[in-house]
XYZ file of C-alpha atoms in Angstrom:
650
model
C 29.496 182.056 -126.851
C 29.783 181.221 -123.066
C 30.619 177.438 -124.269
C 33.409 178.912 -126.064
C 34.950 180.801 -123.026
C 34.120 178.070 -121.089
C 36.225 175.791 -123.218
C 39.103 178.634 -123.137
C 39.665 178.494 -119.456
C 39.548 174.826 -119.044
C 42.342 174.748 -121.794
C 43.861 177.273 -120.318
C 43.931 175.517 -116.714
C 45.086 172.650 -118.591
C 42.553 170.231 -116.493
C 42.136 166.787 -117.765
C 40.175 164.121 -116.114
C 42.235 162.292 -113.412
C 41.340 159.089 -112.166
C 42.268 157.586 -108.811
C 42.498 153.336 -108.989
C 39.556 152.559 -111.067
C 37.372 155.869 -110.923
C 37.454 159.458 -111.295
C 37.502 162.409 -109.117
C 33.895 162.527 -107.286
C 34.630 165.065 -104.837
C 36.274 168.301 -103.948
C 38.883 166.643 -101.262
C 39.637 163.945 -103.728
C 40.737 167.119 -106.002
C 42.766 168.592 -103.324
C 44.595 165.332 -102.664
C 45.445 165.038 -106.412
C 46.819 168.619 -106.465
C 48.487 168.897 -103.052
C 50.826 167.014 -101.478
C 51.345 166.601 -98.290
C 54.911 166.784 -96.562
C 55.684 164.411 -93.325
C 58.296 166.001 -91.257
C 58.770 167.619 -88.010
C 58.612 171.522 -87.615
C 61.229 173.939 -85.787
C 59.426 176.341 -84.092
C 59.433 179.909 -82.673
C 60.460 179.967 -79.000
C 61.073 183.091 -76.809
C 62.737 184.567 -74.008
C 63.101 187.357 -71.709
C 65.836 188.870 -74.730
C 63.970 188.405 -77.458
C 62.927 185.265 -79.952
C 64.682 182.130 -81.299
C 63.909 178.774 -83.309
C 61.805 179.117 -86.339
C 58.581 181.069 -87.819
C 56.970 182.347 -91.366
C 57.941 185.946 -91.007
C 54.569 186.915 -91.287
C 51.276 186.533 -90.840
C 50.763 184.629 -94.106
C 51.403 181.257 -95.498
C 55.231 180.792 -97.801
C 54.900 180.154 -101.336
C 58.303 179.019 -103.170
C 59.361 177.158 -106.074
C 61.601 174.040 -104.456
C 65.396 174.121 -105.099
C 67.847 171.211 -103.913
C 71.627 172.735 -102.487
C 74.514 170.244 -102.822
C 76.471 173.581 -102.035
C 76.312 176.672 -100.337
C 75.127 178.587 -103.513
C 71.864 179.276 -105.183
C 71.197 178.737 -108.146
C 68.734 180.948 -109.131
C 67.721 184.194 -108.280
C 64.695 184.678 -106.222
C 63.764 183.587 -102.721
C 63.409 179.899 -102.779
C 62.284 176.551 -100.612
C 65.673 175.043 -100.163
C 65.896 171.401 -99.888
C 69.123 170.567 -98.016
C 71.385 167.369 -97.180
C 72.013 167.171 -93.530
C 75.424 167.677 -93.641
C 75.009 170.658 -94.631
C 72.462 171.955 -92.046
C 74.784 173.566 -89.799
C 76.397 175.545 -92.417
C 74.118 176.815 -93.840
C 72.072 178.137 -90.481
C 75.493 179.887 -90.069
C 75.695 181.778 -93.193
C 72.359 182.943 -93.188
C 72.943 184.368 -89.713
C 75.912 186.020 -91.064
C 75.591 186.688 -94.594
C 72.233 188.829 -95.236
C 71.834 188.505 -99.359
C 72.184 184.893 -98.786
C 69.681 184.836 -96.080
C 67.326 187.044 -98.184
C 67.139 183.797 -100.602
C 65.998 181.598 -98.276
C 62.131 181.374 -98.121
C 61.729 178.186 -95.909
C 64.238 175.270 -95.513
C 63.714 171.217 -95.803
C 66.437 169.721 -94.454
C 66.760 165.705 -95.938
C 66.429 162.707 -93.383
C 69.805 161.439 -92.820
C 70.272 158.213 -90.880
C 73.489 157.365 -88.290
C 75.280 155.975 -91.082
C 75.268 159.000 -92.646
C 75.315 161.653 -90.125
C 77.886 164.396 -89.937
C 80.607 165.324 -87.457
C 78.907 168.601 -87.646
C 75.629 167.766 -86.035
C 76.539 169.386 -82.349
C 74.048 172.669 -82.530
C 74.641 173.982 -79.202
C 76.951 176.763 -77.807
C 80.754 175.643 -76.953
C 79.743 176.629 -72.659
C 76.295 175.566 -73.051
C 74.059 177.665 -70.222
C 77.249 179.473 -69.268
C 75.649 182.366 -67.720
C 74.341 179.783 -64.670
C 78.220 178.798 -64.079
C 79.377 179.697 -60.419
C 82.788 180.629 -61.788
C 83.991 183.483 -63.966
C 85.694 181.543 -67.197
C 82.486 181.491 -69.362
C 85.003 181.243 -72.472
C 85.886 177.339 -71.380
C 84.995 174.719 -74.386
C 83.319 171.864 -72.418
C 81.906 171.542 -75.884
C 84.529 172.335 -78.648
C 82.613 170.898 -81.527
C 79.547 173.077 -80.690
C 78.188 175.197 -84.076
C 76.090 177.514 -81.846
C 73.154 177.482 -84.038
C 70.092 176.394 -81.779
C 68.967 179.264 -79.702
C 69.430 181.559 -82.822
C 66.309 183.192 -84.689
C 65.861 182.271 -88.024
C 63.023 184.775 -89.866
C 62.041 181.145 -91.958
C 60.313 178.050 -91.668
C 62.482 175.029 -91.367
C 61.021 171.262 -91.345
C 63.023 167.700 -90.760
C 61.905 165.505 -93.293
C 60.937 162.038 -92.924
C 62.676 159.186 -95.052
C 59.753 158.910 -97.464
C 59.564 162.713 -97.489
C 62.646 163.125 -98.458
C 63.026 160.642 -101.453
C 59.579 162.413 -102.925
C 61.172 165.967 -102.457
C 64.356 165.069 -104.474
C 62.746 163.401 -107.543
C 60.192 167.120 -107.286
C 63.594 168.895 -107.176
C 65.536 167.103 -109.906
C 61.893 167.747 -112.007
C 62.993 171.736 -111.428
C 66.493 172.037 -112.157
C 65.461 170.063 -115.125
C 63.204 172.715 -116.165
C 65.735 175.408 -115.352
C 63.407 176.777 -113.097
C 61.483 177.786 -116.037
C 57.266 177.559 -115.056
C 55.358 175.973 -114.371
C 57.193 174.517 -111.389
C 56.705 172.642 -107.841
C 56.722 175.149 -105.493
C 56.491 174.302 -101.234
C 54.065 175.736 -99.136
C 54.815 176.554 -96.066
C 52.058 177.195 -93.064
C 54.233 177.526 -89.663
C 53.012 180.999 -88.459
C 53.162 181.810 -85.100
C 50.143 183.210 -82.593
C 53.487 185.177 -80.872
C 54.036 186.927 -84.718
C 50.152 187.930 -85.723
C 49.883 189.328 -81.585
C 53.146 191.356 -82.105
C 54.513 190.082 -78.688
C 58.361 189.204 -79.451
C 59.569 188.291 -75.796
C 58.242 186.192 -73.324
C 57.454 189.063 -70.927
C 55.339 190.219 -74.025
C 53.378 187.074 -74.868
C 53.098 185.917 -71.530
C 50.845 188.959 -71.125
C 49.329 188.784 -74.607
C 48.400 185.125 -73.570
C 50.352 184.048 -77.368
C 52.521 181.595 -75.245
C 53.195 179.407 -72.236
C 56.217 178.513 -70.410
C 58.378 175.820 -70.944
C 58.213 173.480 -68.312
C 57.066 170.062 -66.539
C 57.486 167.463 -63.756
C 60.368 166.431 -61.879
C 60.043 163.310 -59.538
C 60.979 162.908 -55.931
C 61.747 159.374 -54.457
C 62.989 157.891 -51.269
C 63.420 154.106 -49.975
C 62.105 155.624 -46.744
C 59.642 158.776 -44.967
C 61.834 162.119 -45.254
C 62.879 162.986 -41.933
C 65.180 165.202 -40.531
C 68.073 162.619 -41.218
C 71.285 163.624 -43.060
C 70.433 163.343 -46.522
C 72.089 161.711 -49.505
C 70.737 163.479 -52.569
C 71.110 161.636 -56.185
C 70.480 163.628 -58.953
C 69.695 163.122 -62.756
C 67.995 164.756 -65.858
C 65.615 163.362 -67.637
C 65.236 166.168 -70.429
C 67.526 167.612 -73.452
C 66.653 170.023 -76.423
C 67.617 169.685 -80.090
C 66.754 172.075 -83.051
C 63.305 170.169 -83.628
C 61.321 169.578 -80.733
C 59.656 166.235 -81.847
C 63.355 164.726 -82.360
C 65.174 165.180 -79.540
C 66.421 161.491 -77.731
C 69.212 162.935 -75.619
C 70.362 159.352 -75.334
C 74.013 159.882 -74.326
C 73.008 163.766 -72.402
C 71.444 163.113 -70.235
C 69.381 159.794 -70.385
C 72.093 157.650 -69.981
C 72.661 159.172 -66.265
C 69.012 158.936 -65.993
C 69.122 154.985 -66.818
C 71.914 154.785 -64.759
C 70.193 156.331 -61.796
C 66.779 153.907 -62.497
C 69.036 150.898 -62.869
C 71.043 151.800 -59.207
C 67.110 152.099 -57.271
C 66.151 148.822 -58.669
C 69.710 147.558 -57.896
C 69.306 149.085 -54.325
C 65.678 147.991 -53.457
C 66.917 144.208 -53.050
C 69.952 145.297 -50.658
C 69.812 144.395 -47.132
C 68.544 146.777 -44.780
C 68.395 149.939 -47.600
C 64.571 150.901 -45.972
C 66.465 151.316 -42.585
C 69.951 153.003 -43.792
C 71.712 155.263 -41.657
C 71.641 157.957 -44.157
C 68.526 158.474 -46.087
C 68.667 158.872 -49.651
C 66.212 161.178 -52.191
C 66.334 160.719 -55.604
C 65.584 163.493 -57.810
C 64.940 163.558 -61.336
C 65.361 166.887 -62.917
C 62.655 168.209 -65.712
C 63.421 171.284 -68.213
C 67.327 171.076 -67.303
C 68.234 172.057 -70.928
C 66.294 174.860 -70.087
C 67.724 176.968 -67.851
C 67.408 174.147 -65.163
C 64.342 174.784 -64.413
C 63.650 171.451 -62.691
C 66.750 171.569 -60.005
C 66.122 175.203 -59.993
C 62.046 175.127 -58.722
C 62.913 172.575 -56.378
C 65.345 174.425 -54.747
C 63.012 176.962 -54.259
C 60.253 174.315 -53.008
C 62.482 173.770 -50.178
C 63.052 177.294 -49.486
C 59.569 178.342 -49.447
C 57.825 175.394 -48.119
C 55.754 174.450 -51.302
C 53.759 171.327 -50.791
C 55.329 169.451 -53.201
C 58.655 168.942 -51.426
C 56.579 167.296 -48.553
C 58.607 168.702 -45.648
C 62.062 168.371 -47.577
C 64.501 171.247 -46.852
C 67.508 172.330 -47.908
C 69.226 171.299 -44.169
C 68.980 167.867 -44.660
C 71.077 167.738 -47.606
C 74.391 166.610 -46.491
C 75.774 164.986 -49.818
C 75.229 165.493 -53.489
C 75.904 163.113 -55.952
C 74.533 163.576 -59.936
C 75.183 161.550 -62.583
C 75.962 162.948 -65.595
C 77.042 161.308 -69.318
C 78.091 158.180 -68.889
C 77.133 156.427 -71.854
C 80.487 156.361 -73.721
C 83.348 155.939 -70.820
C 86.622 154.706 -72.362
C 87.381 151.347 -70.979
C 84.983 151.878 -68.078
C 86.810 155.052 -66.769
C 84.595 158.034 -65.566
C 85.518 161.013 -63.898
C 84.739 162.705 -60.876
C 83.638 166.659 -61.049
C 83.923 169.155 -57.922
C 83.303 172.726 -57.886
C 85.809 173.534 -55.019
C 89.399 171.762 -55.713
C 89.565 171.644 -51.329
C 86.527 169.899 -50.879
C 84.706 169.136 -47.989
C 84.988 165.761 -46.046
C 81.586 164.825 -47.424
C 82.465 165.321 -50.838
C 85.645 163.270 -50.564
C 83.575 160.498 -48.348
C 81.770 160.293 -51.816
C 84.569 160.301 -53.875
C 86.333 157.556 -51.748
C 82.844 155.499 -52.155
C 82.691 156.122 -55.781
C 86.240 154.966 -55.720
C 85.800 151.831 -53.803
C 82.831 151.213 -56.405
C 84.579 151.446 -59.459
C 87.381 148.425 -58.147
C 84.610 146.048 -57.121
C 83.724 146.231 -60.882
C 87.033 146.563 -62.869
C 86.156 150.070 -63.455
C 88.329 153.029 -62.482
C 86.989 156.463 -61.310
C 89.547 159.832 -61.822
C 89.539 162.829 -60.449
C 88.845 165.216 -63.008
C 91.629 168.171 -63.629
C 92.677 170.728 -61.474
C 92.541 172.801 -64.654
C 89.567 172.625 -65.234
C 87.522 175.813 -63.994
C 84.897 174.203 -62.375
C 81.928 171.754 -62.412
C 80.499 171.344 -66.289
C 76.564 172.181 -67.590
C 74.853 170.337 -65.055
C 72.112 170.659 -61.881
C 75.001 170.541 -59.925
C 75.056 174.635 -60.590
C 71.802 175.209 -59.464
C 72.317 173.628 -55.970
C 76.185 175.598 -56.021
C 75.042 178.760 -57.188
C 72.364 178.606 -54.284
C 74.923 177.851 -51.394
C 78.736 176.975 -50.747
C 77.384 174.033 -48.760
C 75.278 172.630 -51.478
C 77.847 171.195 -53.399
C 79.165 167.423 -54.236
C 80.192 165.194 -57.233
C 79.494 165.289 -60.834
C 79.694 161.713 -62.991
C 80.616 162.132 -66.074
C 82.029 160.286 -68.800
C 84.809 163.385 -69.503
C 87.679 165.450 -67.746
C 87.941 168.269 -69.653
C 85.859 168.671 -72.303
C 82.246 166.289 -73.401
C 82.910 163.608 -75.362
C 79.699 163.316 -77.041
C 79.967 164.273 -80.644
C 76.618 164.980 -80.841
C 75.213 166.989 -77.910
C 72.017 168.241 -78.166
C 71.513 166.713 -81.127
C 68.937 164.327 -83.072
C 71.948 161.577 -83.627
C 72.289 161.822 -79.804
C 70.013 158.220 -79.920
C 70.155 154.787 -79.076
C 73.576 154.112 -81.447
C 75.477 156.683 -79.854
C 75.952 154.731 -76.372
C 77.673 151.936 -75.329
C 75.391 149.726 -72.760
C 78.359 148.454 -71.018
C 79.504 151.828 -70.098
C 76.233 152.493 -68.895
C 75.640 149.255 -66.615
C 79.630 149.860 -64.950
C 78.458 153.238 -63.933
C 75.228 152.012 -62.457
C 76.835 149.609 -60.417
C 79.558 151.924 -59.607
C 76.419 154.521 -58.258
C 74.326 151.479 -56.479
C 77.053 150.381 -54.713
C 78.521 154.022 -53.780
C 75.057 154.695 -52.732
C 74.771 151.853 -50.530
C 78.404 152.184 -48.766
C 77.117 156.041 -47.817
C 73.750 155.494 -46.682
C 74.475 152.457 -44.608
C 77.814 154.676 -42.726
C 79.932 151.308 -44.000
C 82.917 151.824 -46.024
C 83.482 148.096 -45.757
C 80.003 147.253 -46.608
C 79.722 144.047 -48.766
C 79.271 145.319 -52.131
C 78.955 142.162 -53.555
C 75.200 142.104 -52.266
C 74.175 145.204 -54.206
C 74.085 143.804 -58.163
C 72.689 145.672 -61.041
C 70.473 143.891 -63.784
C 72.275 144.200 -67.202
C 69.165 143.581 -68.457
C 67.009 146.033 -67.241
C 70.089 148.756 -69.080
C 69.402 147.070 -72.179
C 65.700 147.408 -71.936
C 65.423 151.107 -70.630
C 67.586 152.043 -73.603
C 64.788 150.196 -75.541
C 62.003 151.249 -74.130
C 63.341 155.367 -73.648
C 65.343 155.910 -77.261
C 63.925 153.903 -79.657
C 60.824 153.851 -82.185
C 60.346 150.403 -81.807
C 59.517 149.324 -79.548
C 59.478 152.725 -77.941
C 57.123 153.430 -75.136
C 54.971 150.099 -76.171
C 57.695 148.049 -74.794
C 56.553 145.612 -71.757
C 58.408 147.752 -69.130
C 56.187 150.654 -69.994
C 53.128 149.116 -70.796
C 53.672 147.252 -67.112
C 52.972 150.411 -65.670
C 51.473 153.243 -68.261
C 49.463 153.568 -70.989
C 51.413 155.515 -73.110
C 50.408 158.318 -75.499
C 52.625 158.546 -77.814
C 54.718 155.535 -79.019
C 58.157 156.926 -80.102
C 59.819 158.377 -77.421
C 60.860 162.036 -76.897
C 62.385 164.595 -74.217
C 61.854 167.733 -75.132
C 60.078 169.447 -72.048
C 57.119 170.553 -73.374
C 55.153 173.500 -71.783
C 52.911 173.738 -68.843
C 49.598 173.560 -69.656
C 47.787 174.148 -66.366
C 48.187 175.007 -63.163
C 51.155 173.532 -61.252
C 50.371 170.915 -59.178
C 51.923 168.523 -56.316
C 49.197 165.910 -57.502
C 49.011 166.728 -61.672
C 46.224 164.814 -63.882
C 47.655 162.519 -66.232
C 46.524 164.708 -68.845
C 48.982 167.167 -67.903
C 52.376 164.826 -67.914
C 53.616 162.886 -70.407
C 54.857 159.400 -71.151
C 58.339 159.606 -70.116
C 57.645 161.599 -66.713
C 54.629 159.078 -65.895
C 56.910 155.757 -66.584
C 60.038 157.010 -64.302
C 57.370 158.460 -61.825
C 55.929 154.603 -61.672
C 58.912 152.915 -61.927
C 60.388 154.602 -58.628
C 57.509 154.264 -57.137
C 57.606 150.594 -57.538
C 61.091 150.004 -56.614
C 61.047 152.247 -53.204
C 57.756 150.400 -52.617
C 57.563 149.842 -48.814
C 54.702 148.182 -48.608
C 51.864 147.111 -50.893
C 48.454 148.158 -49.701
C 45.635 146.454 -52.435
C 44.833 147.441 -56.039
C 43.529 150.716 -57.306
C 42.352 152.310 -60.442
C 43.524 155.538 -60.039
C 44.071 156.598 -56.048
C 44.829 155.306 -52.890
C 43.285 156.497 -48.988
C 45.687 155.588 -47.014
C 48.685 157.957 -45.532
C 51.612 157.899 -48.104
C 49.785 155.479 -50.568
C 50.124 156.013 -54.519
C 48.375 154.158 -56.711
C 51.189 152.408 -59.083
C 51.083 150.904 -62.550
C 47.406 151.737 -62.925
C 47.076 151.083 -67.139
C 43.669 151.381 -69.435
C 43.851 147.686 -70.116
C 44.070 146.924 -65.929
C 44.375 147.573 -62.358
C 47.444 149.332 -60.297
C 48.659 148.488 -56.863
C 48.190 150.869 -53.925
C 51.776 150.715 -52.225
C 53.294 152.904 -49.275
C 56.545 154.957 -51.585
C 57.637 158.651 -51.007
C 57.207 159.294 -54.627
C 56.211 162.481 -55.748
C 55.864 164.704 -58.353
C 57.839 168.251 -58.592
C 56.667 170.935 -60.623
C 59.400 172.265 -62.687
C 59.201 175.807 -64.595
C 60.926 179.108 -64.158
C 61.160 179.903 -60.560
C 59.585 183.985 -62.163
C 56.644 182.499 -63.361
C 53.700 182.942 -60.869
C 49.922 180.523 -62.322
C 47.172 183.060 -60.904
C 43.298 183.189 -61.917
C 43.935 180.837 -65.072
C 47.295 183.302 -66.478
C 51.035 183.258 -66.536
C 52.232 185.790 -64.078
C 55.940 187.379 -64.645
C 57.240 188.209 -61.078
C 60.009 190.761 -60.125
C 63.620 189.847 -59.469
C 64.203 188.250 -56.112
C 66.549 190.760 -54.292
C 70.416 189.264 -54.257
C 68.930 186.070 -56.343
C 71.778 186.051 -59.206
C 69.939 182.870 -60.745
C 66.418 184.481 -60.939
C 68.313 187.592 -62.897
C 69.565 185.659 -65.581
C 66.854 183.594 -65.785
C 65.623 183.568 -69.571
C 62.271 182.398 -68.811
C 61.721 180.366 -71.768
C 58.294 179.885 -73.546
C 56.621 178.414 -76.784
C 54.614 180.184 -79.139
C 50.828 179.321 -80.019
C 49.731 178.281 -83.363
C 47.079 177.532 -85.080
C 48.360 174.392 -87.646
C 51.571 173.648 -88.781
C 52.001 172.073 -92.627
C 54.080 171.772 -95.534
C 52.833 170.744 -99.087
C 53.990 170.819 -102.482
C 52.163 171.586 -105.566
C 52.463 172.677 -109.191
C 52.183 176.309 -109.751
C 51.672 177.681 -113.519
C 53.585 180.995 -114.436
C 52.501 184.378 -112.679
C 51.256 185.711 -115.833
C 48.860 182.919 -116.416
C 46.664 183.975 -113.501
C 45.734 187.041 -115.467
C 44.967 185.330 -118.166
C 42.621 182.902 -116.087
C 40.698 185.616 -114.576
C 40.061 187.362 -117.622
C 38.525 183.880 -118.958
C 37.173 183.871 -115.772
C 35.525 187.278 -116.175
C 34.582 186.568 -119.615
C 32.879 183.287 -118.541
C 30.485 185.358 -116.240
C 30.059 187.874 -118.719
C 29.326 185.158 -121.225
C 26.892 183.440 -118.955
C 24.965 186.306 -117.777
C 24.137 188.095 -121.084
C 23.382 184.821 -122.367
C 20.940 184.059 -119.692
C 19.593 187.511 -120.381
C 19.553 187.181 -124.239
C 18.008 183.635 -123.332
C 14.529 185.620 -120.876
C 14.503 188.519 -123.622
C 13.735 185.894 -126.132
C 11.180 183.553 -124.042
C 9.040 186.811 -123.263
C 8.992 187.417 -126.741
C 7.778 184.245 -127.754
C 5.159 184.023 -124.762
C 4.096 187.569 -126.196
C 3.402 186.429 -129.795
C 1.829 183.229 -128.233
């Protein structure tokens, strides 16, 4: 009789031996991997703030079971919440109408949105707001459209998992949906499983003030690096800004090629540019580079280092706010229109500094066929950029903005995953670093009528940090990164990432990643003032750092002020291993409106797909599953009642 149940539920379960090459199944992962499979792509996630939560979550504490369902349209075709598989083009769309449209939204269990490559991406791939960070502006029109093509769907909360796909992915996931509509969604059917719950949902903590406490998050944050050709002194001060980080609606694809690495190239390419021009180690003016961390953020990294200066924090190393006498940042400049950029101010009757850098910049842009424009009088003020931070903290701080734009960004695809390597033009990007270099040099050697000629960018090197920073191959294994880091991770990425431990003027390698290690080496080697013997990992002597130190070989020890700023929310306090929210800073406007931005714990994020049989069947197998151990135990008793019997007679 149990043999006969027994038989039941394995017909019922509709097993059959499965072989994998040449043999069968011999073990229970070997099972799993025939049932399951497991989906490559890259998660959104669930971020927070000081209002409340955004990005992406299971709305519970429990994994998402759905059948799969590809959209060609916005309509469903089935009743019934379901794992939507979706073309890219139709991404933004769609993340509108559920925000908008709550029956539709009610449908959606968990989204996949297809791989799409740049020949087939969409005008409609620009996710951010149309003023993005327009609370930090130091002007009152936060209505302007720097970005008119903006959907406004990134910082949104979306009550459902969402995963990028990868190419291979993708194909898989549309043959399993094609296999469902074929059915007419009639069982059994693939169904996609989604495990992306967040440690912020189970803990109940739903801002960052919340989880911060809760310890179900950490802040968003990083390192910003510090240069200088020479010791900071008390000299006026030249201060050259760029970013180094963007933000896109999944974290492990965001290039920011265009906004803002091709400023940040730019800047890279004027230092090495500079550090073969006569007499730049002795220049009237010194001049501090700064590259900004967690921009996208809140600008976090211009944002902590202003308040380094203020308060004296060792990692400025003496810097303060006095010295600065000129600002210059360089913004998007990696799609200029016949080599034209445009000049930014916040005050239309600026200073004479400001205009001795526009007249530089100027000067610049004719030694290289390039022109350099004003931007309009119409405008209402600077666009998204550092350049608030440092305005918003005083009058004086203020200078020019390079960008690519007058009035509105010209980047199609701002803050988004097509923002890569094929969205920039490398000629744009090599006129505006020589257009910086040789502004740079005209102001910090007090010579309008230096020789400009002297001060010559390497095409090259453009074409290489492009290479090296935006692509997957070679990525971060190319030979100008390998020259100086080992890296972790081989496909590049600038999303900030969160701050792990405690903040640091000196941070563990551990505790950076590839990107901020590479530009912190590379400026180190080109302000190099003198080299001092190798080293492994530090160096003894007085403004010594140990540079291009790799796991395959030595570093040198050279003499650079190159140093490493932390960079996270200027209301975050690290005590006794814990996140600290402090109080408002009386009359700080930035510090009230700061959204202090912070990532959710988890414990595993996955996607798989597998076959599930109709509801009802589960009933039915564990009532053959019940009968089985029926079966089996009152034949095992029937089976001892018998043997006594017979041991009896015997």
């Amino acid at each position: 009789m149990a043999m006969a149940f027994l038989l039941l539920a394995l017909a019922l379960l509709g097993i059959s031996i499965v072989t994998r090459g040449n043999g069968a199944l011999e073990s229970v992962p070997d099972l799993e991997r025939a049932m399951y499979r497991v989906i490559q792509g890259s998660p959104c996630v669930r971020l927070l703030s000081m209002q409340g939560e955004s990005g992406c979550a299971n709305p519970g504490r429990d994994k998402i079971v759905a059948p799969l369902q590809r959209l060609t349209k916005l309509e469903f075709k089935t009743k019934g919440a379901v794992a939507v598989l979706l073309p890219y083009s139709l991404f933004h769309s769609f993340l509108d109408k559920t925000l908008h449209d709550p029956s539709f939204a009610a449908q959606v269990a968990g989204v996949l949105v297809e791989f799409a490559d740049n020949a087939n991406r969409s005008v409609n791939s620009n996710p951010d707001s149309k003023f993005p960070l327009a609370e930090f502006a130091p002007y009152s029109n936060k209505t302007y459209q720097w970005n008119p093509l903006g959907t406004d769907v990134l910082q949104k909360r979306y009550n459902f998992p969402v995963y990028l796909l990868s190419p291979e992915s993708t194909r898989g996931l549309r043959e399993i949906a094609a296999e469902n509509e074929a059915r007419n969604a009639k069982y059994p059917l693939q169904v996609a499983e989604f495990d992306v719950v967040m440690q912020t949902t189970k803990s109940g903590t739903h801002t960052s003030e919340s989880c911060l406490k809760e310890g179900s998050c950490l802040p968003l944050g990083g390192y910003s690096i510090l240069s200088s050709f020479s010791s900071i002194t008390s000299k006026p001060t030249l201060l050259v800004l760029a970013a180094m980080d963007s933000i896109s609606f999944f974290r492990d694809f965001t290039p920011g090629a265009d906004s803002p690495l091709s400023g940040l190239i730019s800047l890279l390419v004027a230092v090495d540019a500079l550090s073969k021009a006569d007499g730049i180690h002795n220049a009237t003016k010194q001049v501090v580079f700064l590259v900004c961390n967690g921009e996208a953020w809140g600008y976090l990294g211009s944002r902590r280092f202003l308040f380094e200066l203020e308060y004296g924090g060792g990692s400025a190393f003496g810097f303060n706010m006095s010295h600065i006498d000129q600002i210059l940042e360089i913004g998007s400049v990696g799609q200029a229109v016949e080599n034209t950029f445009y000049g930014h101010v916040q005050d239309k009757h600026a200073s004479a500094s400001t205009k001795e850098i526009v007249a530089s910049l100027k000067r610049s842009a004719e030694s290289v066929n390039a022109q350099i424009t004003t931007a309009s009088s119409e405008n209402p003020g600077i666009p998204p950029s550092s350049m608030m931070s440092f305005v918003q903290k005083s009058d004086s701080l203020t200078g020019v903005l390079l960008e690519e734009f007058d009035t509105s960004f010209k980047n199609k695809f701002y803050h988004s995953l097509f923002d890569n390597a094929d969205n920039l033009n490398p000629e744009s990007i090599v006129a505006a670093s020589s257009i910086v270099a040789r502004a740079i040099y005209q102001l910090a050697m007090g010579d309008s009528s230096a020789k400009l000629d002297s001060v010559a960018v390497n095409s090259s090197l453009v074409k290489d940090l492009i290479s090296c920073l935006l692509t997957p191959d070679p990525g971060m294994n190319c030979p100008l990164v390998t020259g100086f880091i080992t890296p972790a991770q081989p496909v590049p990425n600038h999303y900030v990432g969160v701050v792990t431990g405690a903040p640091s003027p000196t941070p563990s390698d551990d505790l950076l990643d590839d990107t901020t290690r590479f530009i912190w080496n590379f400026l180190a080697d080109r302000t190099r003032r003198l080299d001092a013997g190798e080293c492994s990992k530090d160096c003894k002597g007085q403004d010594q750092v140990c540079v291009g130190a790799t796991g395959q070989g030595r570093g040198s020890c050279v003499v650079s002020t190159t140093r490493y700023v932390p960079a996270y929310s200027t209301r975050l306090r690290y005590k006794s291993g814990n996140w600290e929210l402090l109080p408002v800073g009386s009359g700080d406007f930035m510090d009230s409106i700061d959204p202090v931005w912070t990532e959710s714990f988890w414990k595993s994020l996955t996607l798989r797909v597998y076959q599930q049989e109709r509801p009802s069947l589960n009933g039915m197998l564990l009532l053959a599953g019940c009968s089985v151990t029926v079966a089996s135990a009152v034949s095992i008793l029937a089976t001892r009642a018998l043997f006594r019997k017979r041991l009896k007679s015997a």
